[in-house]
Amino acid sequence: MKKTIAVFLLVCAALVVGCKARDSKAVTADRQFSVLVFITGVVAGSPPYELLAAGAQDFADANSTVTIKIYEAGFNQAEWEEQLTSLVADGEYDLVLGSNPSLPEICASVGKKFPNQQFIITDAWLEGNPRISTYLYNQYEQSLYLGYLAGLVTVSKMPHANAARRIGFIAAQEYPLLSRHIVPGFLEGARRVDPGIELDFRVIGNWFDANKAAELASSMIDAGVDVFASIAGGAAQGMIKTAKERGAYVVSYNTNEYQQAPGIIVGCGLMEQKKLVMEILGDALAGSIQYGSSRTVGAKEGYLNFIADDPGYRDFLPADIQEKFNAFMNDIRAGKVDYTVPPL
Ligand code: RBF
């Protein structure tokens, strides 16, 4: 009996030493820090994902101890959790990095099965989960200034602007950030120009069907829409094509798209996702991420912006519109525009 207890104690001691050794390995400087970049869709055609992948790649290129794997989970949202589960199952990644409002729920569920796995998610909000840190872009704010520009254009005498005070929004799908922040913010911005402006809102049903987006845009033009915005990933190409063919304007979220349709795309917001991702990875490598917390980042903080320094904006919008919009944008950046962000 004594012998059995002694053997048992020895095994326990060996296990403790083994765990300690593994812990100490985690802090040695030359160890690889391995990051899984989990793309909830495909990279091409979706600005938030393109910027996420580019930021992670640049960070890995500049830091030899960092390895990244970029994984595209595709458009079937029902499969995302299962894919993420099998990717993290063998504990290969120090960190999972993603950018999607629906990821906190998925990561929380995966994290229950793998309690040592850490997750950082941008474009999302969750507090109180010790494995997850999130960064929410203030998309109400970007919507407010893009909506303000759309309002200035729809009431203008620009060649494709009609007498109707009707702006359009095409969404790939409805989700809380879109329905509670993006669409209401866009309409509020436009109504700061003219309270009589109406919004025509349509939903495609997925993030890739450019033909459906083109059809929707065409029927919206028939209904009097002369300025569009969209959150639709690659499907937005169809809307841009229709706007070019039939003569309508577009303001776009998150990235510089002026080149695609000069004179049609007259305003582009900017999401500083690449900058944020590189900062996040720097903090993760330094061990200074606060898990369990969420941070909101917007124009004032330098993570949302508007690209005014581009011929697509400067050469196609009448001077009085540029003047009014630049003044509004400067007030936004300075935190001088009052607005209330609705709860998510
Ligand atoms: N944005 C994209 O640009 N491409 C996508 O494929 C895409 N898929 C999404 C899927 C879900 C379930 C949700 C909730 C959002 C998705 N977004 C996508 C939206 C994106 O994460 C972000 O909210 C918007 O781009 C606004 O910043």
JSON list of N, CA and C in Angstrom, two decimals, residues 169-174 178 201-206 212 216:
[
{"chain": "A", "resi": 169, "resn": "PHE", "atom": "N", "xyz": [-30.50, 51.59, -49.71]},
{"chain": "A", "resi": 169, "resn": "PHE", "atom": "CA", "xyz": [-29.51, 50.78, -48.99]},
{"chain": "A", "resi": 169, "resn": "PHE", "atom": "C", "xyz": [-29.74, 49.32, -49.35]},
{"chain": "A", "resi": 170, "resn": "ILE", "atom": "N", "xyz": [-28.68, 48.65, -49.81]},
{"chain": "A", "resi": 170, "resn": "ILE", "atom": "CA", "xyz": [-28.79, 47.22, -50.14]},
{"chain": "A", "resi": 170, "resn": "ILE", "atom": "C", "xyz": [-27.92, 46.44, -49.16]},
{"chain": "A", "resi": 171, "resn": "ALA", "atom": "N", "xyz": [-28.56, 45.52, -48.43]},
{"chain": "A", "resi": 171, "resn": "ALA", "atom": "CA", "xyz": [-27.84, 44.70, -47.45]},
{"chain": "A", "resi": 171, "resn": "ALA", "atom": "C", "xyz": [-27.82, 43.25, -47.92]},
{"chain": "A", "resi": 172, "resn": "ALA", "atom": "N", "xyz": [-26.72, 42.57, -47.60]},
{"chain": "A", "resi": 172, "resn": "ALA", "atom": "CA", "xyz": [-26.64, 41.15, -47.91]},
{"chain": "A", "resi": 172, "resn": "ALA", "atom": "C", "xyz": [-27.62, 40.36, -47.04]},
{"chain": "A", "resi": 173, "resn": "GLN", "atom": "N", "xyz": [-27.59, 40.66, -45.74]},
{"chain": "A", "resi": 173, "resn": "GLN", "atom": "CA", "xyz": [-28.50, 40.00, -44.81]},
{"chain": "A", "resi": 173, "resn": "GLN", "atom": "C", "xyz": [-28.72, 40.95, -43.64]},
{"chain": "A", "resi": 174, "resn": "GLU", "atom": "N", "xyz": [-29.76, 40.65, -42.86]},
{"chain": "A", "resi": 174, "resn": "GLU", "atom": "CA", "xyz": [-30.01, 41.49, -41.67]},
{"chain": "A", "resi": 174, "resn": "GLU", "atom": "C", "xyz": [-29.35, 40.87, -40.45]},
{"chain": "A", "resi": 178, "resn": "LEU", "atom": "N", "xyz": [-26.28, 45.75, -38.26]},
{"chain": "A", "resi": 178, "resn": "LEU", "atom": "CA", "xyz": [-26.82, 46.39, -39.47]},
{"chain": "A", "resi": 178, "resn": "LEU", "atom": "C", "xyz": [-28.15, 47.07, -39.16]},
{"chain": "A", "resi": 201, "resn": "PHE", "atom": "N", "xyz": [-34.92, 50.34, -48.44]},
{"chain": "A", "resi": 201, "resn": "PHE", "atom": "CA", "xyz": [-34.00, 49.33, -47.90]},
{"chain": "A", "resi": 201, "resn": "PHE", "atom": "C", "xyz": [-34.34, 47.95, -48.46]},
{"chain": "A", "resi": 202, "resn": "ARG", "atom": "N", "xyz": [-33.36, 47.28, -49.04]},
{"chain": "A", "resi": 202, "resn": "ARG", "atom": "CA", "xyz": [-33.62, 45.93, -49.62]},
{"chain": "A", "resi": 202, "resn": "ARG", "atom": "C", "xyz": [-32.53, 44.95, -49.17]},
{"chain": "A", "resi": 203, "resn": "VAL", "atom": "N", "xyz": [-32.92, 43.67, -49.15]},
{"chain": "A", "resi": 203, "resn": "VAL", "atom": "CA", "xyz": [-32.01, 42.61, -48.67]},
{"chain": "A", "resi": 203, "resn": "VAL", "atom": "C", "xyz": [-31.79, 41.57, -49.78]},
{"chain": "A", "resi": 204, "resn": "ILE", "atom": "N", "xyz": [-30.52, 41.23, -50.02]},
{"chain": "A", "resi": 204, "resn": "ILE", "atom": "CA", "xyz": [-30.18, 40.26, -51.07]},
{"chain": "A", "resi": 204, "resn": "ILE", "atom": "C", "xyz": [-30.44, 38.82, -50.60]},
{"chain": "A", "resi": 205, "resn": "GLY", "atom": "N", "xyz": [-30.00, 38.50, -49.39]},
{"chain": "A", "resi": 205, "resn": "GLY", "atom": "CA", "xyz": [-30.15, 37.13, -48.88]},
{"chain": "A", "resi": 205, "resn": "GLY", "atom": "C", "xyz": [-28.85, 36.36, -48.80]},
{"chain": "A", "resi": 206, "resn": "ASN", "atom": "N", "xyz": [-27.77, 36.90, -49.34]},
{"chain": "A", "resi": 206, "resn": "ASN", "atom": "CA", "xyz": [-26.43, 36.28, -49.20]},
{"chain": "A", "resi": 206, "resn": "ASN", "atom": "C", "xyz": [-25.38, 37.34, -49.54]},
{"chain": "A", "resi": 212, "resn": "LYS", "atom": "N", "xyz": [-28.48, 39.44, -58.20]},
{"chain": "A", "resi": 212, "resn": "LYS", "atom": "CA", "xyz": [-29.64, 39.85, -57.39]},
{"chain": "A", "resi": 212, "resn": "LYS", "atom": "C", "xyz": [-29.47, 41.31, -56.95]},
{"chain": "A", "resi": 216, "resn": "LEU", "atom": "N", "xyz": [-32.06, 44.36, -57.74]},
{"chain": "A", "resi": 216, "resn": "LEU", "atom": "CA", "xyz": [-32.62, 45.20, -56.68]},
{"chain": "A", "resi": 216, "resn": "LEU", "atom": "C", "xyz": [-32.33, 46.67, -56.95]}
]
